[in-house]
mmCIF file of C-alpha atoms in Angstrom:
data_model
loop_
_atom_site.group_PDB
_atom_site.id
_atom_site.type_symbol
_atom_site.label_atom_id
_atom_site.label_comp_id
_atom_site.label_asym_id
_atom_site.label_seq_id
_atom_site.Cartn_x
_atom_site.Cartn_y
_atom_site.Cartn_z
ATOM 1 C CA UNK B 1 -23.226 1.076 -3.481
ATOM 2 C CA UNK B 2 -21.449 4.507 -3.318
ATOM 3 C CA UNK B 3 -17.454 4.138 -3.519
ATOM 4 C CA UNK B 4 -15.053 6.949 -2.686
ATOM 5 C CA UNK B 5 -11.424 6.469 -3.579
ATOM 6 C CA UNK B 6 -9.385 8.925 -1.625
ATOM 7 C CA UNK B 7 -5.958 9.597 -3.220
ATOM 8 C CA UNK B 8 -6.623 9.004 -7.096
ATOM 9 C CA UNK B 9 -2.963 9.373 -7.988
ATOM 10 C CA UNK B 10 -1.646 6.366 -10.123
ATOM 11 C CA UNK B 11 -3.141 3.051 -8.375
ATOM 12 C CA UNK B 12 -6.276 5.361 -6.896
ATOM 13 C CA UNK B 13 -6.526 6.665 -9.999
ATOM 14 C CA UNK B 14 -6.271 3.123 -12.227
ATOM 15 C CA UNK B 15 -9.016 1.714 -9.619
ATOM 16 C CA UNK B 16 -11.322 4.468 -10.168
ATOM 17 C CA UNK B 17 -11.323 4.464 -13.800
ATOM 18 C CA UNK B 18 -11.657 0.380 -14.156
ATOM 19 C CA UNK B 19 -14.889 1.091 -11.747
ATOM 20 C CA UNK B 20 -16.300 3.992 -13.687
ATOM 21 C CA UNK B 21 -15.649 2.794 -17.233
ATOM 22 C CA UNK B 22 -17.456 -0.740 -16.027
ATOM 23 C CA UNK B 23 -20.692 1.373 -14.734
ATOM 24 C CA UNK B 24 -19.844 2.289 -11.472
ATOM 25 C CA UNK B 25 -21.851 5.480 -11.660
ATOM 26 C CA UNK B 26 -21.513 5.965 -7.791
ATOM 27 C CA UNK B 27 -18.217 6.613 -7.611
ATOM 28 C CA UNK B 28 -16.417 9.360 -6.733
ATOM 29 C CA UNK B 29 -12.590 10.788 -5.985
ATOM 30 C CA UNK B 30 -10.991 12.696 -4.021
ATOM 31 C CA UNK B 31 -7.698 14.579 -6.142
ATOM 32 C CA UNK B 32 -6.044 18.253 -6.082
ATOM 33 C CA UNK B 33 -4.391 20.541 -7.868
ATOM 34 C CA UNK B 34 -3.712 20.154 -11.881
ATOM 35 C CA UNK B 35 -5.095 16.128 -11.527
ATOM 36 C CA UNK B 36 -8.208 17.401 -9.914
ATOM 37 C CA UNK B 37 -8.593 20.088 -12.909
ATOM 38 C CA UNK B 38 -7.804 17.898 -15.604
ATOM 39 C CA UNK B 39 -10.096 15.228 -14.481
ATOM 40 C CA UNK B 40 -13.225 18.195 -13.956
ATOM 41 C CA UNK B 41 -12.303 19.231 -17.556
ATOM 42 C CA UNK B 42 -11.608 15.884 -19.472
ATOM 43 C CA UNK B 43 -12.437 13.088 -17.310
ATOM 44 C CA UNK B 44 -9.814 10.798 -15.896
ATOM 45 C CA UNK B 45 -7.935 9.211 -19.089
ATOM 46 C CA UNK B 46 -6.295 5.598 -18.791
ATOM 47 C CA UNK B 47 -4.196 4.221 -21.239
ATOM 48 C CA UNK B 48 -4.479 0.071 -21.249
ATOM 49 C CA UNK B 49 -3.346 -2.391 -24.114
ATOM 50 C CA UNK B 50 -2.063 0.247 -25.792
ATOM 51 C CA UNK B 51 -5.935 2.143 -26.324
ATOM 52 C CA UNK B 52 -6.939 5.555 -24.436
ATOM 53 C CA UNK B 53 -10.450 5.690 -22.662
ATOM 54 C CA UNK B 54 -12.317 8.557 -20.674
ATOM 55 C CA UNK B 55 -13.409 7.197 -17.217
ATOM 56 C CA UNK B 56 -16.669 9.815 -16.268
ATOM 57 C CA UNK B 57 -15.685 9.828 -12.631
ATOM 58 C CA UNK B 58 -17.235 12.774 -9.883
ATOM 59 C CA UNK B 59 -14.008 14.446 -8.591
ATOM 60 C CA UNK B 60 -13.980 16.559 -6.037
ATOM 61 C CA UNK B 61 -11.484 18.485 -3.702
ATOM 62 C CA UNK B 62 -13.037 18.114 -0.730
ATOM 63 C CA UNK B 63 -14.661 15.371 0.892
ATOM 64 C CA UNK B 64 -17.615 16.811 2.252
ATOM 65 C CA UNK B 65 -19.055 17.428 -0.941
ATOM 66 C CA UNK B 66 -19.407 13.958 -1.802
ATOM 67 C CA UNK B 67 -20.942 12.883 1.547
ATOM 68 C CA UNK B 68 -20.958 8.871 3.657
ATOM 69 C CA UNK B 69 -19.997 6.495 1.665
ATOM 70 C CA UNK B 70 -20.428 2.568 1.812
ATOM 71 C CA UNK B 71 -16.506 1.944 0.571
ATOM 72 C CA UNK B 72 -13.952 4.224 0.847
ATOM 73 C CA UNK B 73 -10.637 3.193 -0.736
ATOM 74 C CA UNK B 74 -7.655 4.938 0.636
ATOM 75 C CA UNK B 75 -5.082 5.137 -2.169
ATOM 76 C CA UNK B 76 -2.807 7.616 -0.588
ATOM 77 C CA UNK B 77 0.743 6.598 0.812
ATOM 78 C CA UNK B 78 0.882 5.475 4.404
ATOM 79 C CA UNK B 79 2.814 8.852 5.459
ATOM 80 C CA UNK B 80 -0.003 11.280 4.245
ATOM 81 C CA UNK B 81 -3.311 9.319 6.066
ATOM 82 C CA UNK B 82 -2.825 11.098 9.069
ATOM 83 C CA UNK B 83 -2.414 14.188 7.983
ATOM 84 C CA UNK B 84 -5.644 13.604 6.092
ATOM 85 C CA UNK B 85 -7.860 12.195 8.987
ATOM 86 C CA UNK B 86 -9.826 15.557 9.238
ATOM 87 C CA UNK B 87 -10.285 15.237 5.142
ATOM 88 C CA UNK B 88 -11.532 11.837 5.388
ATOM 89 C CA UNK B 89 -13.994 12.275 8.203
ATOM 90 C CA UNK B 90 -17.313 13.205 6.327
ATOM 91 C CA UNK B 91 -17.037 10.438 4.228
ATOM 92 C CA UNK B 92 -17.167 7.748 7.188
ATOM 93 C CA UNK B 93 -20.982 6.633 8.441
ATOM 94 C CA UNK B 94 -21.871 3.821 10.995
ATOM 95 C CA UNK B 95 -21.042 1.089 8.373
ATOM 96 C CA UNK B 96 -18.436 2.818 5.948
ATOM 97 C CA UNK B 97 -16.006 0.226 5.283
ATOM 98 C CA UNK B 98 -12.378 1.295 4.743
ATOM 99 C CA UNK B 99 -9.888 -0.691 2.089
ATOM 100 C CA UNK B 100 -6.806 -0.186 2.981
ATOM 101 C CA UNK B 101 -4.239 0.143 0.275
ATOM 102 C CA UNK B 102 -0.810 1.644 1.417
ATOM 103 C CA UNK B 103 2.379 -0.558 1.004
ATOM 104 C CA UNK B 104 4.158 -2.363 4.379
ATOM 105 C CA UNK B 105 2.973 -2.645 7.553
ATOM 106 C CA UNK B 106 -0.529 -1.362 8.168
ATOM 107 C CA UNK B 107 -1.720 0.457 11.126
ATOM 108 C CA UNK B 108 -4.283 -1.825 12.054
ATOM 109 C CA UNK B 109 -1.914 -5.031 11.896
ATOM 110 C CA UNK B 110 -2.921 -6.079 15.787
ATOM 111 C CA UNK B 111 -6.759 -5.716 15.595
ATOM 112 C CA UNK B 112 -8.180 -8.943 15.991
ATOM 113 C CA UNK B 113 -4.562 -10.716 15.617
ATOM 114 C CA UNK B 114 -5.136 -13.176 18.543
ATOM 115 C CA UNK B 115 -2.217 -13.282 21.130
ATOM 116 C CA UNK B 116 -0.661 -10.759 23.531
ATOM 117 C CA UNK B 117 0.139 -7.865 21.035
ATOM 118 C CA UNK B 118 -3.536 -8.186 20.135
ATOM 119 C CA UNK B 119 -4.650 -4.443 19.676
ATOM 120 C CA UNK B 120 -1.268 -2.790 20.038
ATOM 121 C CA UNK B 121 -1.506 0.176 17.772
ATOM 122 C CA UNK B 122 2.333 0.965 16.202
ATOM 123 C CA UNK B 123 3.719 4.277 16.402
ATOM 124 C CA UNK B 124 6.195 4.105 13.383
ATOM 125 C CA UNK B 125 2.769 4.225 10.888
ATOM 126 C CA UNK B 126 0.405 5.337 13.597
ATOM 127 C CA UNK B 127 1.677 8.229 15.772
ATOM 128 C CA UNK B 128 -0.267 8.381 18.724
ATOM 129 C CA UNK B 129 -2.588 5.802 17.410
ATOM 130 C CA UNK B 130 -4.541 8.795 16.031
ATOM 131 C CA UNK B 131 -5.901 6.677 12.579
ATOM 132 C CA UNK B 132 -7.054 3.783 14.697
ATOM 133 C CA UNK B 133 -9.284 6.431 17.252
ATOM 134 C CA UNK B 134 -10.341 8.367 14.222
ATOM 135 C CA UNK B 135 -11.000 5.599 11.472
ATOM 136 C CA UNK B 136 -11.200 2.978 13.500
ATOM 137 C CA UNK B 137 -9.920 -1.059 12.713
ATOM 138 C CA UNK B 138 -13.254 -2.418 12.572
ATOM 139 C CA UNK B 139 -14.023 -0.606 9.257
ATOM 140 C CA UNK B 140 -10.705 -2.398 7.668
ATOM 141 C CA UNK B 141 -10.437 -4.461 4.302
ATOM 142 C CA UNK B 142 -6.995 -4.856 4.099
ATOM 143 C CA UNK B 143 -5.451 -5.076 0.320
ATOM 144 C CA UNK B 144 -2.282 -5.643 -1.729
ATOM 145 C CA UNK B 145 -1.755 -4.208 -4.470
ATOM 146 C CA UNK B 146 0.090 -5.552 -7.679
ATOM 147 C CA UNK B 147 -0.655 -3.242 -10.566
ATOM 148 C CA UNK B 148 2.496 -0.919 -11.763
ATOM 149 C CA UNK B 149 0.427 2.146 -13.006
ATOM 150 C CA UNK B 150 2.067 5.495 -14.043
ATOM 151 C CA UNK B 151 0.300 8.847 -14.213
ATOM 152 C CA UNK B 152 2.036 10.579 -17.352
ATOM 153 C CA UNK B 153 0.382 13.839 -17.263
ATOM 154 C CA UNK B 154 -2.598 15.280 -15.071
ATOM 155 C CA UNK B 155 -5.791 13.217 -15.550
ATOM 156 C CA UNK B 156 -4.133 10.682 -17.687
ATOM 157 C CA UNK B 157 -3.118 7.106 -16.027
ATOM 158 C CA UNK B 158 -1.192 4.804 -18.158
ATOM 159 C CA UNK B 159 -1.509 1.338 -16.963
ATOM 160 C CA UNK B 160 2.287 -0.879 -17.168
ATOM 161 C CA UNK B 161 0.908 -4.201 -15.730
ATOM 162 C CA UNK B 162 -0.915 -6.226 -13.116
ATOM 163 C CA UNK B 163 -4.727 -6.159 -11.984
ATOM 164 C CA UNK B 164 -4.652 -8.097 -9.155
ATOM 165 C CA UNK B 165 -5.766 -6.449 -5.610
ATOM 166 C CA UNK B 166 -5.771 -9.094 -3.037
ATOM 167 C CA UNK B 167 -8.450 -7.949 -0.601
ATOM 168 C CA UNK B 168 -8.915 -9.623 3.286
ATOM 169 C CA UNK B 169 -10.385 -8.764 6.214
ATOM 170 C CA UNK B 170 -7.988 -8.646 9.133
ATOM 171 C CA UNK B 171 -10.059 -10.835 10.833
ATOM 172 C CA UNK B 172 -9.781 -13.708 7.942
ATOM 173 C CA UNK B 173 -13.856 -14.168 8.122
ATOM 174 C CA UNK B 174 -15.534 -13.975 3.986
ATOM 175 C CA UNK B 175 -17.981 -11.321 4.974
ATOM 176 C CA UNK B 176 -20.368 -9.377 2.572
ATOM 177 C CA UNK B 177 -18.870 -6.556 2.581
ATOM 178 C CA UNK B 178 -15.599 -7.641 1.394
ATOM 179 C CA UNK B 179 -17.362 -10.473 -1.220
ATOM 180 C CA UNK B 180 -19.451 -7.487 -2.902
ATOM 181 C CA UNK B 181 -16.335 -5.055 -3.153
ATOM 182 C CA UNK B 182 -14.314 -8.209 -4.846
ATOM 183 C CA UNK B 183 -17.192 -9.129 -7.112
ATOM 184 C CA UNK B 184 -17.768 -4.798 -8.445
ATOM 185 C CA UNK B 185 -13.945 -5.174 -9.130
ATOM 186 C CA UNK B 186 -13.759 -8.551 -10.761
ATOM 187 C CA UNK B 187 -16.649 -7.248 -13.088
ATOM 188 C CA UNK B 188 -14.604 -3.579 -13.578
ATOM 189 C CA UNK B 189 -12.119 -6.531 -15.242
ATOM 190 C CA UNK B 190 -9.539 -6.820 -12.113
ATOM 191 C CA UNK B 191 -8.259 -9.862 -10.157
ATOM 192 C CA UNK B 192 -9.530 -9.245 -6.632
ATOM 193 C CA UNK B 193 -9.585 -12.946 -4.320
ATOM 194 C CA UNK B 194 -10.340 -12.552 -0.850
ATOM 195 C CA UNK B 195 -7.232 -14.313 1.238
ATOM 196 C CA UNK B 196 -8.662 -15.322 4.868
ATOM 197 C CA UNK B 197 -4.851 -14.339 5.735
ATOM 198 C CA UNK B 198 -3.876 -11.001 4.252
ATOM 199 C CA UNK B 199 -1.303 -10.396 6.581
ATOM 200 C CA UNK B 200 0.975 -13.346 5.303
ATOM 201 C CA UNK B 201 0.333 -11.772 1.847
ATOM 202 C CA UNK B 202 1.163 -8.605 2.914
ATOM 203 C CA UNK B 203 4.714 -9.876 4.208
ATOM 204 C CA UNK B 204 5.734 -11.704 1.246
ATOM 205 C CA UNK B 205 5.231 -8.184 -0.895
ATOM 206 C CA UNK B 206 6.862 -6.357 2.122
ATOM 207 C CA UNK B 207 9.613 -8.843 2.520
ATOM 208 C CA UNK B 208 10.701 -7.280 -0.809
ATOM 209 C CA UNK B 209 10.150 -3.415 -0.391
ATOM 210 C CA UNK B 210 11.824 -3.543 3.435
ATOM 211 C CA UNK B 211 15.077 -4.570 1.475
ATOM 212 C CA UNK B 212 15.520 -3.614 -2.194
ATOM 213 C CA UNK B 213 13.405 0.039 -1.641
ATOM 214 C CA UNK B 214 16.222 1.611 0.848
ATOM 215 C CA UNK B 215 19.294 -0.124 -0.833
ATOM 216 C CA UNK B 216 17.922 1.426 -4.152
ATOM 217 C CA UNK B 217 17.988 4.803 -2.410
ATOM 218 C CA UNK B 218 20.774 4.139 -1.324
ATOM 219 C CA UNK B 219 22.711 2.834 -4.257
ATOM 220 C CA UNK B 220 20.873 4.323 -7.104
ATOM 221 C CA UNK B 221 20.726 1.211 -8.531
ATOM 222 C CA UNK B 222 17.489 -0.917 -9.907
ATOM 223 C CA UNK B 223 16.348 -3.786 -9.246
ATOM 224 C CA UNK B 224 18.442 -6.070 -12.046
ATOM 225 C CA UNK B 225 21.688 -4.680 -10.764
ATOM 226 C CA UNK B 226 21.184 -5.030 -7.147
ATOM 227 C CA UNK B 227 20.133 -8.330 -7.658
ATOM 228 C CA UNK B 228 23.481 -9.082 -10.148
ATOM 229 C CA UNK B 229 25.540 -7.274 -7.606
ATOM 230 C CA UNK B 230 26.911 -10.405 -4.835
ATOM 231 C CA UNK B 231 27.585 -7.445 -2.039
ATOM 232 C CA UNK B 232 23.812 -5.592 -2.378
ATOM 233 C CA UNK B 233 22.245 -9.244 -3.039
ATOM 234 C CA UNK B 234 23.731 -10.719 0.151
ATOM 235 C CA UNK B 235 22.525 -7.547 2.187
ATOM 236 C CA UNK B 236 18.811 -7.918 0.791
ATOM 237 C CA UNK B 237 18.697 -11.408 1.420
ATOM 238 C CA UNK B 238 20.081 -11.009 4.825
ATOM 239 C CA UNK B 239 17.120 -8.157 5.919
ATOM 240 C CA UNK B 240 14.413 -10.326 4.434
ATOM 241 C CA UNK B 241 16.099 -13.058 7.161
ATOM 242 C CA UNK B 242 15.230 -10.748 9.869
ATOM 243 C CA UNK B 243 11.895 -9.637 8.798
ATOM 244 C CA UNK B 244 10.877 -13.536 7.976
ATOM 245 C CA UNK B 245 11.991 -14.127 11.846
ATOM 246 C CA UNK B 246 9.588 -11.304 12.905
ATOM 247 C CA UNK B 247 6.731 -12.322 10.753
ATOM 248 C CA UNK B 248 6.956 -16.246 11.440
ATOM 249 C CA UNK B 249 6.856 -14.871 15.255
ATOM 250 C CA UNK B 250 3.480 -13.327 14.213
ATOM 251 C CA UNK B 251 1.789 -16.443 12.485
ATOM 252 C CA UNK B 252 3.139 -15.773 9.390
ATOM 253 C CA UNK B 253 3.096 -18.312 6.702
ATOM 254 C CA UNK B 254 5.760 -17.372 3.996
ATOM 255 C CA UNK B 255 5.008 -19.280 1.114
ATOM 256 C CA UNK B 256 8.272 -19.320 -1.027
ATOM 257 C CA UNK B 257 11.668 -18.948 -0.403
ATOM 258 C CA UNK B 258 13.822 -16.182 -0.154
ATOM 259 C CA UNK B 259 15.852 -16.932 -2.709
ATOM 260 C CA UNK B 260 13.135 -17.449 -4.815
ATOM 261 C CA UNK B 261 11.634 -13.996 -3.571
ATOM 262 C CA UNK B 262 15.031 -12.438 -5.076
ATOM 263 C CA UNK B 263 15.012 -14.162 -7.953
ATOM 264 C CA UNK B 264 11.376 -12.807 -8.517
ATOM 265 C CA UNK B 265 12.782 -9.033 -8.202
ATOM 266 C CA UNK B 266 15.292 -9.507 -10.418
ATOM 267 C CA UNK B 267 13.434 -11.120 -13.081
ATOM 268 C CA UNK B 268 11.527 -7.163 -12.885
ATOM 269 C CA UNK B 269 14.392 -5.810 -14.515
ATOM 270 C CA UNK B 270 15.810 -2.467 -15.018
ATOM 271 C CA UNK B 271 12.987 -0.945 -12.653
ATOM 272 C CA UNK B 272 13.573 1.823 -10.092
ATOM 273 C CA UNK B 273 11.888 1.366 -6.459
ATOM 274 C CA UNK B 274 8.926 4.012 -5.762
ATOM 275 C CA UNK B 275 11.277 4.902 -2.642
ATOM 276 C CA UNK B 276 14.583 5.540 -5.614
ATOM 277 C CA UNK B 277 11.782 7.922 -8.116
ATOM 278 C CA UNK B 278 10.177 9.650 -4.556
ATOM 279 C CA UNK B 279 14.256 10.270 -3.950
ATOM 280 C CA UNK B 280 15.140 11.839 -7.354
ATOM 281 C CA UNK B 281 11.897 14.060 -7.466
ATOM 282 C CA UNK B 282 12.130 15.358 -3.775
ATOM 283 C CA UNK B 283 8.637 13.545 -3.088
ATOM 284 C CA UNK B 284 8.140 12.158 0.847
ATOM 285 C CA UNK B 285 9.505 8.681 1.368
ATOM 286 C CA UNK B 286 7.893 5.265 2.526
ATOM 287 C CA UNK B 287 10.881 5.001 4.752
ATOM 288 C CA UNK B 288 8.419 4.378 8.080
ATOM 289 C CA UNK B 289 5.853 2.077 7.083
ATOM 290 C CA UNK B 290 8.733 -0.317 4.860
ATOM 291 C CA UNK B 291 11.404 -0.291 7.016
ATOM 292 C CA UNK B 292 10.613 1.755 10.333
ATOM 293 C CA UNK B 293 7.235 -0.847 11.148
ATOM 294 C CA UNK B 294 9.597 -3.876 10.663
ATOM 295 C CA UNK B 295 12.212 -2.625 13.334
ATOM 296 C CA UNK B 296 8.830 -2.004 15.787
ATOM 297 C CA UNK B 297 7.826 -5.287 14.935
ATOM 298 C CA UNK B 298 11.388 -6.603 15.737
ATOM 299 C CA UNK B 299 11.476 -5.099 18.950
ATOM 300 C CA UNK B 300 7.922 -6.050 20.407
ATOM 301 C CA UNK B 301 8.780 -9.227 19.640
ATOM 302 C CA UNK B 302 12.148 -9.635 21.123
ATOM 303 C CA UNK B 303 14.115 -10.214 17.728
ATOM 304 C CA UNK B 304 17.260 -8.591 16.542
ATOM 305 C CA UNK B 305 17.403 -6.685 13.347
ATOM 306 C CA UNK B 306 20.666 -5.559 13.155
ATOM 307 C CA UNK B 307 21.379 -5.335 9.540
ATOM 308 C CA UNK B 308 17.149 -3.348 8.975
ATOM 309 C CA UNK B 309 18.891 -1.175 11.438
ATOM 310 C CA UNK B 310 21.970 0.043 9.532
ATOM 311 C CA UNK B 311 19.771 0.417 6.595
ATOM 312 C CA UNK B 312 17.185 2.101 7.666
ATOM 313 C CA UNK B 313 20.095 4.658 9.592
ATOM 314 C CA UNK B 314 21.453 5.413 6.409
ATOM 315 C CA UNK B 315 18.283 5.537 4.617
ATOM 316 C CA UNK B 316 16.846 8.166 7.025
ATOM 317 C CA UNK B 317 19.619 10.860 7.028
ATOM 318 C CA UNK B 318 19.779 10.574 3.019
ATOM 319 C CA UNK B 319 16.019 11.376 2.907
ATOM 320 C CA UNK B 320 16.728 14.165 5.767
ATOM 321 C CA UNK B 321 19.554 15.471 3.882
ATOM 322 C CA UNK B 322 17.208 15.402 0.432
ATOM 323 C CA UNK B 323 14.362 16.982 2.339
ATOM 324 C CA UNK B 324 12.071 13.990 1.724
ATOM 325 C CA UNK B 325 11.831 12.610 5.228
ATOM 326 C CA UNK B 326 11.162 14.642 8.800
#
């Protein structure tokens, strides 16, 4: 079984080592710059439970070098897969399956999603519908990931917490191909159960990241305080309305309540939002596939989302105005 991730930045990177370091010796990654040298040099370096280890991993800068693959995991943010669909492309044969692991609402949500939208291929994470012609929806295992990884200095990943992956085909169906990806990860030491509905668990992690990601931006503020705060609270809890009218709309099950949903960011603590860090260090923002999808989503399905709206507004000209958003 030869896997490829593609993007081994902090959860890419985490992934790949857990493999490696439990035998995966066909593995490979796909990294640049100072990551991609330190890894060549050193090997790729995880700190867990407080204890260092060297993950042998094959690195490489280009794809091509590493050649079709059974898996390929793409670990990269939603914003930067098509801009890498040309990098990707030697890596896919006739039965290369593709895990999916960006945060909010994936490009292939409508492939085999019985119902009218069934196909429908969305523009705000899909421009053109240029991943779904390229990579095509039929390769998909979609995932969610829970781990909060860190990577402290080139070729070193320092895991925080978490090892769960939720993995699903869109089509619900427990395949082989997604059963003997969950059993290499559950033997790398990882939590990996196959869902027959990943897109209901894919809402209740989105639910949170559509509302306390922008008003983080926004605010500064972590998770703890806009939680405490009655004003930013309220305005959370009244975005995750919209989105839970959307997504019940859909077939979506949500399986706790929104308060409790709050309550379970808040108990995170003093934690900044990727969307607040990608802010302060000028990096591109998940502004599209957290918030942008959801407004889609609202509209093809004939449901308001007045207050998503504002946000996202204000969201998108501070990311303009910081350069991290175009």
């Amino acid at each position: 079984m030869k896997i490829n991730v593609f993007g081994a930045g902090a959860i890419g990177g985490y992934l790949a080592a857990k493999l490696a370091l439990a035998g995966r010796t066909d593995l490979s990654i796909v990294a640049r710059g100072a990551h991609l040298d330190a890894i060549r040099a050193g090997g790729l370096r995880l700190i867990e439970d407080g204890a260092e280890t060297v993950a042998p991993v094959k690195a490489a800068a280009k794809a091509e070098e590493l050649g079709v693959q059974d898996y390929v995991v793409l670990a990269l943010k939603a914003h930067s897969l098509t801009p890498a669909l040309d990098q990707i492309a030697p890596l896919l044969g006739p039965d290369t399956a593709v895990v999916t692991m960006q945060n909010g609402v994936p490009w292939w949500y409508f492939h085999g999603l019985s119902g009218p939208l069934e196909g429908t291929r969305l523009d705000s994470v899909d421009p053109g519908g240029a991943i779904w012609q390229r990579i095509g929806p039929q390769r998909v295992i979609g995932s969610v990931v829970y781990p909060a990884v860190e990577v402290d200095a080139p070729g070193l990943i320092r895991h925080v917490e978490g090892r769960r992956f939720s993995l699903g085909e869109p089509s619900g169906e427990k395949g082989q191909r997604v059963i003997r990806l969950a059993e290499e990860m559950v033997k790398a030491g990882l939590q990996a159960p196959v869902r027959d509905d990943i897109r209901s668990e894919i809402w209740v992690k989105l639910w949170g990241n559509l509302s306390f990601n922008p008003i983080s931006a926004l605010t500064g503020s972590t998770l703890a305080a806009i939680v405490a705060d009655e004003g930013t609270r309220a305005l959370a809890r009244t975005m995750m309305l919209e989105a839970q009218v959307i997504g019940e709309s859909l077939g979506v099950r949500f399986p706790i309540a929104v308060d409790r949903r709050i309550k379970g960011a808040g108990d995170v603590g003093e934690h900044k939002t990727s969307m607040l860090q990608d802010l302060e260090r000028g990096r591109p923002m998940e502004i599209d596939a957290l918030v942008s999808a959801v407004q889609e989503l609202g509209r093809l399905t004939d449901r308001p989302t007045p207050a998503i709206d504002a946000v996202s507004a204000l969201v998108k000209r501070l990311a303009l105005e910081h350069g991290c958003y175009s």
